[in-house]
């Protein structure tokens, strides 16, 4: 009625990334107005990130160096969330930063991943992934870029097999195994007990590529073997060794307890030992014992060897007597076989002289004459350096030690009981006595 009315105009459109930071203005024109009137608004537009750039490694890296990867995400509102992965394993970034793009009001996010390269990262796939609330609400696949790393590293080296046991004269073969990048090997060295094996055409050690062949092995080849490999990155020693054990036949000698010589009347038992001076393994499984060249025993003497606990290296001689005097030797066997016979060791058994007999002549002993006493022994015993002890009455005659004793001149004091005994280091004989009567006149 008054001619005043209200007018409404609507603008309907689909919001896109083009509406970022855009101001919309509504203008009203009327004949009654000298100029239009207007009102404006600016939309709060959220968008997913539209670009991701991953940089930092162009070709390869070397083990031990620091790797810096940078992931930049552009055009996100609200700011993007950035995640790092090694395959499927989530990684922690070194630093994240976000800045506003004043042009359209979106945000650019930069994330840095820093780590030290090792051989474990070789051929690893590092992924940078970015999304924000907009993409997540629409269940859109995150932006994603990947870098496949190539890490150059010196050889990782080990020797196979771990241990080798052979008999003497057998060939030995071992390998220097490795893993490296690059895989081409520039130099190979072999070591025995940490000392480099020199390349010698006359040597039994033959080095070919990554193998070591020891021809006709001997006991001198026993030891711990290792190797080193070199590629363009560096040189590495093997982290393991191969221990070579060469079995060879035993070399033995014979010892006695108690030591020779022994006294028959004092010692009852003697233990002979067959000792290994050289041999691998050093343990004897069988021993043959010999007396004066003839076999007397092979030990162990067991019917069931699995239950046998006898020590074959010991031979007990019981109830020692003079018949056991002689040369003893042994021959030992280990896992490599029977060795050579040991040098003979003499068991010397001392024993006393046999019972003596005492005589004198002439049978008639007269004053101012002479008499000779003879102390005879059938068996002088061992050792043969027999001496004699003489007594006259109850007194020992110190200055006479021979078998014959001549008294010249005879006196009346000569008349007495005489006793003789034969002695050596093995003991003394049973004594013999005789009474000498002295006549006062010579007829």
Coordinates of C-alpha atoms in Angstrom, one line a residue:
X1 CA 0.0 0.0 0.0
X2 CA 2.9 2.3 0.7
X3 CA 4.7 0.9 -2.3
X4 CA 7.6 -0.5 -0.2
X5 CA 8.7 -4.1 -0.8
X6 CA 11.4 -6.7 -0.1
X7 CA 13.4 -8.4 -2.9
X8 CA 15.4 -11.6 -2.6
X9 CA 17.9 -13.0 -5.0
X10 CA 19.7 -16.4 -4.6
X11 CA 23.0 -17.6 -6.2
X12 CA 23.5 -21.3 -6.1
X13 CA 26.8 -22.9 -7.2
X14 CA 29.2 -25.8 -6.4
X15 CA 32.1 -24.8 -4.3
X16 CA 35.5 -25.8 -5.7
X17 CA 39.1 -25.0 -5.2
X18 CA 38.6 -22.0 -7.3
X19 CA 36.5 -20.5 -4.5
X20 CA 39.5 -20.3 -2.2
X21 CA 40.0 -16.8 -0.8
X22 CA 37.3 -15.5 -3.2
X23 CA 34.9 -12.7 -2.0
X24 CA 31.3 -12.7 -3.3
X25 CA 29.4 -9.4 -3.5
X26 CA 25.7 -8.7 -4.0
X27 CA 24.8 -5.3 -5.6
X28 CA 21.3 -3.8 -5.7
X29 CA 20.4 -1.1 -8.3
X30 CA 17.2 1.0 -8.1
X31 CA 16.0 4.1 -9.9
X32 CA 15.6 5.9 -6.7
X33 CA 19.3 5.4 -5.9
X34 CA 22.1 7.5 -7.2
X35 CA 24.4 4.4 -6.8
X36 CA 24.0 0.8 -6.0
X37 CA 24.1 -0.6 -2.6
X38 CA 26.1 -3.9 -1.9
X39 CA 27.0 -6.5 0.6
X40 CA 29.8 -9.1 0.4
X41 CA 30.9 -12.4 2.0
X42 CA 33.9 -14.7 1.8
X43 CA 33.5 -18.4 2.0
X44 CA 35.6 -20.6 4.5
X45 CA 36.6 -23.2 1.9
X46 CA 38.5 -26.4 3.1
X47 CA 40.3 -28.5 0.5
X48 CA 42.5 -31.6 0.4
X49 CA 46.2 -31.2 -0.5
X50 CA 46.8 -31.2 -4.2
X51 CA 50.5 -31.9 -4.6
X52 CA 53.3 -33.8 -2.8
X53 CA 57.0 -33.6 -3.6
X54 CA 59.6 -36.0 -2.1
X55 CA 63.3 -35.2 -2.5
X56 CA 66.7 -35.8 -1.0
X57 CA 68.3 -38.7 -2.7
X58 CA 69.0 -38.8 -6.5
X59 CA 71.2 -41.8 -7.0
X60 CA 72.7 -43.7 -4.1
X61 CA 74.1 -43.2 -0.6
X62 CA 77.1 -44.7 1.2
X63 CA 76.8 -46.6 4.5
X64 CA 77.6 -44.4 7.4
X65 CA 76.5 -41.1 5.7
X66 CA 73.6 -39.0 6.9
X67 CA 70.5 -39.2 4.7
X68 CA 68.0 -36.2 4.7
X69 CA 64.7 -36.7 2.9
X70 CA 62.3 -33.8 2.5
X71 CA 58.6 -34.2 1.9
X72 CA 56.6 -31.0 0.8
X73 CA 52.8 -31.0 0.7
X74 CA 51.0 -28.1 -1.0
X75 CA 47.5 -26.6 -1.2
X76 CA 45.9 -28.0 1.9
X77 CA 43.3 -26.4 4.1
X78 CA 43.4 -27.3 7.0
X79 CA 47.1 -28.1 7.0
X80 CA 48.1 -31.7 5.9
X81 CA 49.3 -34.4 8.3
X82 CA 52.5 -36.0 7.0
X83 CA 53.6 -39.6 7.8
X84 CA 56.8 -41.5 6.9
X85 CA 57.0 -45.2 6.3
X86 CA 59.8 -47.7 5.7
X87 CA 57.7 -50.3 3.9
X88 CA 54.9 -50.6 6.4
X89 CA 56.8 -49.5 9.5
X90 CA 55.9 -46.0 10.7
X91 CA 58.9 -43.7 11.1
X92 CA 59.4 -40.6 13.3
X93 CA 60.3 -37.4 11.3
X94 CA 63.1 -35.1 12.4
X95 CA 61.0 -31.9 11.9
X96 CA 57.6 -30.7 10.6
X97 CA 56.8 -27.1 9.6
X98 CA 53.7 -25.4 8.2
X99 CA 53.3 -22.0 6.5
X100 CA 50.4 -20.1 5.1
X101 CA 50.2 -19.6 1.4
X102 CA 48.9 -15.9 1.2
X103 CA 47.8 -16.3 -2.3
X104 CA 44.8 -18.6 -1.8
X105 CA 44.8 -19.2 2.0
X106 CA 45.9 -22.8 1.9
X107 CA 48.9 -24.3 3.8
X108 CA 52.1 -25.8 2.7
X109 CA 53.7 -28.4 5.0
X110 CA 57.3 -29.5 5.0
X111 CA 58.5 -32.6 6.8
X112 CA 62.1 -33.8 7.1
X113 CA 63.3 -37.4 7.8
X114 CA 67.0 -37.8 8.9
X115 CA 68.8 -41.1 9.5
X116 CA 72.2 -42.7 9.1
X117 CA 72.4 -45.1 6.1
X118 CA 73.2 -48.7 6.8
X119 CA 73.1 -51.9 4.7
X120 CA 69.7 -52.6 6.2
X121 CA 68.3 -49.6 4.2
X122 CA 69.6 -50.9 0.9
X123 CA 66.6 -51.5 -1.4
X124 CA 64.3 -50.1 1.3
X125 CA 61.2 -48.2 0.1
X126 CA 60.7 -44.9 2.0
X127 CA 57.2 -43.5 1.6
X128 CA 55.9 -40.0 2.4
X129 CA 52.1 -39.9 2.8
X130 CA 49.9 -36.8 3.3
X131 CA 46.2 -36.2 4.0
X132 CA 44.0 -33.8 5.9
X133 CA 40.5 -33.7 7.4
X134 CA 38.8 -33.1 4.0
X135 CA 40.4 -36.1 2.4
X136 CA 39.9 -38.3 5.4
X137 CA 36.2 -37.4 5.7
X138 CA 35.7 -38.4 2.0
X139 CA 37.8 -41.5 2.5
X140 CA 40.1 -40.4 -0.2
X141 CA 43.5 -42.1 -0.7
X142 CA 46.3 -40.0 0.7
X143 CA 48.8 -38.3 -1.5
X144 CA 51.8 -40.6 -1.6
X145 CA 55.4 -40.7 -3.0
X146 CA 58.1 -43.3 -2.6
X147 CA 61.9 -43.4 -2.9
X148 CA 63.7 -46.7 -3.3
X149 CA 67.1 -46.4 -1.6
X150 CA 70.4 -47.8 -2.8
X151 CA 72.9 -48.0 -0.1
X152 CA 76.5 -48.8 -1.0
X153 CA 78.3 -50.7 1.8
X154 CA 81.5 -52.7 2.3
X155 CA 81.3 -56.5 2.3
X156 CA 79.7 -58.3 5.2
X157 CA 82.0 -61.4 5.3
X158 CA 81.8 -64.8 7.0
X159 CA 83.7 -68.0 6.5
X160 CA 82.1 -71.4 5.9
X161 CA 82.1 -74.0 7.2
X162 CA 82.4 -73.2 10.9
X163 CA 84.8 -76.1 11.7
X164 CA 86.6 -78.7 9.7
X165 CA 88.1 -81.9 11.0
X166 CA 90.2 -84.1 8.7
X167 CA 92.9 -86.7 8.8
X168 CA 96.4 -85.7 7.8
X169 CA 97.0 -85.7 4.0
X170 CA 93.3 -84.9 3.3
X171 CA 92.4 -81.8 1.2
X172 CA 90.6 -78.9 3.0
X173 CA 88.3 -76.5 1.2
X174 CA 86.7 -73.4 2.7
X175 CA 84.8 -70.4 1.4
X176 CA 84.8 -66.7 2.0
X177 CA 81.1 -65.8 1.8
X178 CA 79.8 -62.3 1.6
X179 CA 77.1 -59.8 1.0
X180 CA 77.9 -56.4 -0.4
X181 CA 76.8 -53.5 -2.6
X182 CA 78.3 -53.2 -5.1
X183 CA 78.7 -57.0 -5.3
X184 CA 81.9 -56.9 -7.4
X185 CA 85.0 -57.8 -5.2
X186 CA 88.3 -56.1 -5.9
X187 CA 90.6 -58.0 -3.5
X188 CA 90.5 -61.2 -1.4
X189 CA 92.9 -62.0 1.4
X190 CA 93.1 -65.1 3.6
X191 CA 94.6 -65.3 7.1
X192 CA 95.7 -68.2 9.4
X193 CA 95.7 -67.3 13.1
X194 CA 95.5 -63.6 12.0
X195 CA 98.6 -63.8 9.8
X196 CA 98.1 -63.3 6.1
X197 CA 98.7 -66.3 3.9
X198 CA 101.0 -65.2 1.1
X199 CA 100.3 -66.3 -2.4
X200 CA 103.0 -68.8 -3.3
X201 CA 102.8 -71.2 -6.3
X202 CA 104.8 -73.8 -4.3
X203 CA 102.5 -73.6 -1.3
X204 CA 99.9 -76.2 -0.5
X205 CA 97.4 -73.3 0.1
X206 CA 95.6 -72.5 -3.2
X207 CA 93.5 -69.3 -3.3
X208 CA 91.0 -69.0 -6.1
X209 CA 88.3 -66.3 -6.2
X210 CA 86.7 -66.6 -2.8
X211 CA 87.9 -70.1 -1.9
X212 CA 90.9 -71.5 -0.1
X213 CA 92.1 -75.0 -0.8
X214 CA 94.7 -76.7 1.3
X215 CA 96.1 -79.7 -0.5
X216 CA 97.4 -82.7 1.4
X217 CA 96.9 -81.1 4.8
X218 CA 99.4 -81.6 7.6
X219 CA 99.4 -80.9 11.3
X220 CA 101.0 -77.5 10.5
X221 CA 97.8 -76.5 8.8
X222 CA 95.8 -76.5 12.0
X223 CA 94.5 -73.1 13.1
X224 CA 91.8 -70.5 12.8
X225 CA 91.2 -69.3 9.2
X226 CA 89.6 -65.9 8.3
X227 CA 89.4 -63.7 5.2
X228 CA 88.9 -60.1 4.2
X229 CA 87.2 -58.7 1.1
X230 CA 87.4 -55.3 -0.6
X231 CA 84.9 -53.6 -2.8
X232 CA 84.8 -49.9 -3.9
X233 CA 83.4 -48.8 -0.6
X234 CA 85.9 -50.5 1.7
X235 CA 87.5 -53.6 3.2
X236 CA 85.9 -55.9 5.8
X237 CA 87.3 -58.8 7.9
X238 CA 85.1 -61.9 8.3
X239 CA 83.0 -61.9 11.4
X240 CA 83.7 -65.6 11.9
X241 CA 86.5 -68.1 11.5
X242 CA 86.9 -71.7 10.4
X243 CA 88.8 -73.7 12.8
X244 CA 90.7 -76.5 11.1
X245 CA 91.7 -79.5 13.1
X246 CA 94.0 -82.1 11.4
X247 CA 94.0 -85.5 13.0
X248 CA 97.4 -87.3 13.0
X249 CA 98.7 -90.4 14.6
X250 CA 100.2 -90.2 18.1
X251 CA 103.9 -90.0 19.0
X252 CA 104.5 -91.4 22.5
X253 CA 107.1 -92.1 25.1
X254 CA 107.1 -94.3 28.2
X255 CA 107.6 -93.1 31.8
X256 CA 107.6 -95.0 35.1
X257 CA 106.4 -94.3 38.6
X258 CA 108.4 -94.7 40.6
X259 CA 111.3 -94.0 38.4
X260 CA 113.9 -96.7 37.4
X261 CA 116.0 -98.1 39.0
X262 CA 113.8 -99.6 41.8
X263 CA 114.7 -102.0 44.6
X264 CA 112.9 -105.3 44.5
X265 CA 112.7 -105.6 48.2
X266 CA 111.2 -102.1 48.6
X267 CA 108.8 -101.5 45.7
X268 CA 105.9 -103.8 45.1
X269 CA 104.2 -102.1 42.1
X270 CA 105.3 -99.9 39.1
X271 CA 103.0 -97.9 36.9
X272 CA 104.0 -97.4 33.3
X273 CA 102.6 -94.5 31.4
X274 CA 102.3 -94.1 27.6
X275 CA 102.4 -90.4 27.2
X276 CA 101.4 -88.5 24.0
X277 CA 104.1 -86.1 22.9
X278 CA 102.4 -85.2 19.7
X279 CA 99.1 -86.3 18.2
X280 CA 95.6 -85.0 17.4
X281 CA 93.4 -85.8 19.1
X282 CA 95.7 -86.2 22.1
X283 CA 93.5 -88.9 23.7
X284 CA 94.5 -92.5 23.2
X285 CA 91.7 -95.0 22.5
X286 CA 94.0 -98.1 22.5
X287 CA 97.6 -98.8 23.7
X288 CA 99.8 -101.9 22.9
X289 CA 102.4 -102.7 25.5
X290 CA 105.6 -104.5 24.7
X291 CA 108.3 -106.1 26.9
X292 CA 111.7 -106.8 25.3
X293 CA 110.0 -106.5 21.9
X294 CA 107.2 -108.9 22.6
X295 CA 103.5 -107.8 22.9
X296 CA 102.3 -108.4 26.5
X297 CA 99.0 -106.4 26.6
X298 CA 96.6 -104.4 24.5
X299 CA 94.4 -102.0 26.5
X300 CA 91.7 -101.4 27.3
X301 CA 90.9 -105.1 27.9
X302 CA 87.1 -104.8 28.0
X303 CA 84.4 -107.0 26.6
X304 CA 82.0 -104.0 26.3
X305 CA 83.9 -101.0 25.1
X306 CA 80.9 -98.6 25.6
X307 CA 81.1 -99.4 29.4
X308 CA 84.9 -99.5 29.5
X309 CA 86.5 -97.0 31.9
X310 CA 90.1 -98.4 31.9
X311 CA 92.8 -95.9 31.0
X312 CA 94.8 -97.7 28.2
X313 CA 97.7 -95.3 28.7
X314 CA 98.5 -96.9 32.1
X315 CA 100.0 -100.3 32.7
X316 CA 100.3 -101.5 36.3
X317 CA 103.1 -104.0 37.0
X318 CA 102.3 -105.7 40.3
X319 CA 104.5 -107.7 42.7
X320 CA 107.7 -106.5 41.1
X321 CA 110.5 -109.0 40.9
X322 CA 113.8 -109.4 39.1
X323 CA 112.2 -111.3 36.2
X324 CA 110.4 -108.0 35.2
X325 CA 113.7 -106.3 34.5
X326 CA 114.0 -105.2 30.9
X327 CA 112.9 -102.8 28.1
X328 CA 109.3 -101.6 28.0
X329 CA 107.7 -99.7 25.2
X330 CA 104.2 -98.8 23.9
X331 CA 102.3 -98.0 20.7
X332 CA 99.3 -95.7 20.9
X333 CA 96.2 -95.3 18.8
X334 CA 93.9 -92.3 18.4
X335 CA 91.1 -91.5 16.0
X336 CA 93.8 -91.0 13.2
X337 CA 95.1 -94.6 13.7
X338 CA 98.1 -96.4 15.3
X339 CA 101.3 -94.4 15.8
X340 CA 104.8 -95.7 15.8
X341 CA 106.3 -97.5 18.7
X342 CA 108.0 -95.5 21.4
X343 CA 111.7 -95.7 22.2
X344 CA 112.2 -98.5 24.8
X345 CA 112.5 -97.4 28.4
X346 CA 114.5 -99.8 30.6
X347 CA 113.0 -100.9 34.0
X348 CA 116.1 -101.6 36.1
X349 CA 115.3 -103.8 39.2
X350 CA 117.9 -104.0 41.9
X351 CA 118.1 -107.1 44.0
X352 CA 120.5 -108.3 46.6
X353 CA 123.2 -111.0 46.1
X354 CA 122.4 -114.6 46.9
X355 CA 123.4 -116.3 50.1
X356 CA 127.2 -116.4 50.6
X357 CA 129.5 -119.3 51.7
X358 CA 132.6 -118.6 53.8
X359 CA 135.7 -120.8 53.7
X360 CA 139.4 -120.3 54.6
X361 CA 142.7 -121.8 53.8
X362 CA 144.9 -123.3 54.9
X363 CA 142.7 -125.4 57.1
X364 CA 145.3 -125.3 59.9
X365 CA 146.0 -121.8 61.0
X366 CA 149.1 -121.2 63.1
X367 CA 150.6 -118.3 64.8
X368 CA 152.9 -116.1 62.6
X369 CA 151.5 -117.8 59.5
X370 CA 148.8 -116.4 57.2
X371 CA 145.2 -117.3 56.5
X372 CA 142.9 -116.2 53.6
X373 CA 139.1 -116.1 54.1
X374 CA 137.0 -116.4 50.9
X375 CA 133.4 -115.1 50.9
X376 CA 131.9 -116.7 47.8
X377 CA 128.5 -115.6 46.3
X378 CA 126.8 -117.6 43.5
X379 CA 124.6 -114.7 42.3
X380 CA 126.0 -111.2 42.7
X381 CA 122.6 -109.5 42.2
X382 CA 122.0 -106.2 40.6
X383 CA 123.8 -103.8 40.4
X384 CA 127.0 -105.9 40.0
X385 CA 129.2 -103.6 42.1
X386 CA 128.9 -105.9 45.0
X387 CA 130.9 -105.2 48.2
X388 CA 131.4 -107.2 51.4
X389 CA 131.0 -106.6 55.0
X390 CA 133.3 -108.4 57.4
X391 CA 132.9 -108.9 61.1
X392 CA 135.3 -110.5 63.6
X393 CA 133.6 -111.4 66.7
X394 CA 131.2 -108.5 67.3
X395 CA 133.3 -105.9 65.6
X396 CA 132.9 -104.7 62.0
X397 CA 136.1 -104.6 60.0
X398 CA 135.8 -101.3 58.2
X399 CA 138.9 -101.5 56.0
X400 CA 138.1 -104.7 54.3
X401 CA 135.2 -104.7 51.6
X402 CA 136.5 -107.4 49.2
X403 CA 135.4 -111.0 48.8
X404 CA 138.9 -112.3 50.0
X405 CA 140.6 -111.3 53.2
X406 CA 144.1 -112.3 53.9
X407 CA 145.4 -112.0 57.5
X408 CA 149.2 -112.0 57.7
X409 CA 150.6 -112.5 60.2
X410 CA 148.2 -114.6 62.3
X411 CA 148.3 -113.8 66.0
X412 CA 146.6 -115.5 68.9
X413 CA 144.0 -112.7 68.7
X414 CA 143.1 -113.9 65.2
X415 CA 141.3 -116.8 66.7
X416 CA 137.6 -115.7 66.5
X417 CA 134.3 -116.1 64.8
X418 CA 134.3 -114.5 61.3
X419 CA 131.2 -113.4 59.4
X420 CA 130.8 -112.1 55.9
X421 CA 127.8 -110.5 54.0
X422 CA 127.6 -109.5 50.3
X423 CA 125.9 -106.1 49.7
X424 CA 124.8 -104.0 46.7
X425 CA 122.2 -101.2 46.1
X426 CA 119.5 -103.9 46.0
X427 CA 120.1 -105.1 49.6
X428 CA 122.3 -107.6 51.3
X429 CA 122.7 -111.3 51.3
X430 CA 122.2 -113.8 54.1
X431 CA 125.4 -114.0 56.1
X432 CA 127.8 -116.9 56.5
X433 CA 130.1 -117.5 59.5
X434 CA 133.1 -119.6 60.3
X435 CA 135.3 -120.0 63.5
X436 CA 139.0 -120.0 63.0
X437 CA 141.2 -121.7 65.7
X438 CA 144.8 -120.6 65.9
X439 CA 147.5 -123.1 66.9
X440 CA 150.3 -121.6 69.0
X441 CA 153.1 -123.5 67.3
X442 CA 154.0 -124.2 63.7
X443 CA 155.0 -127.8 62.9

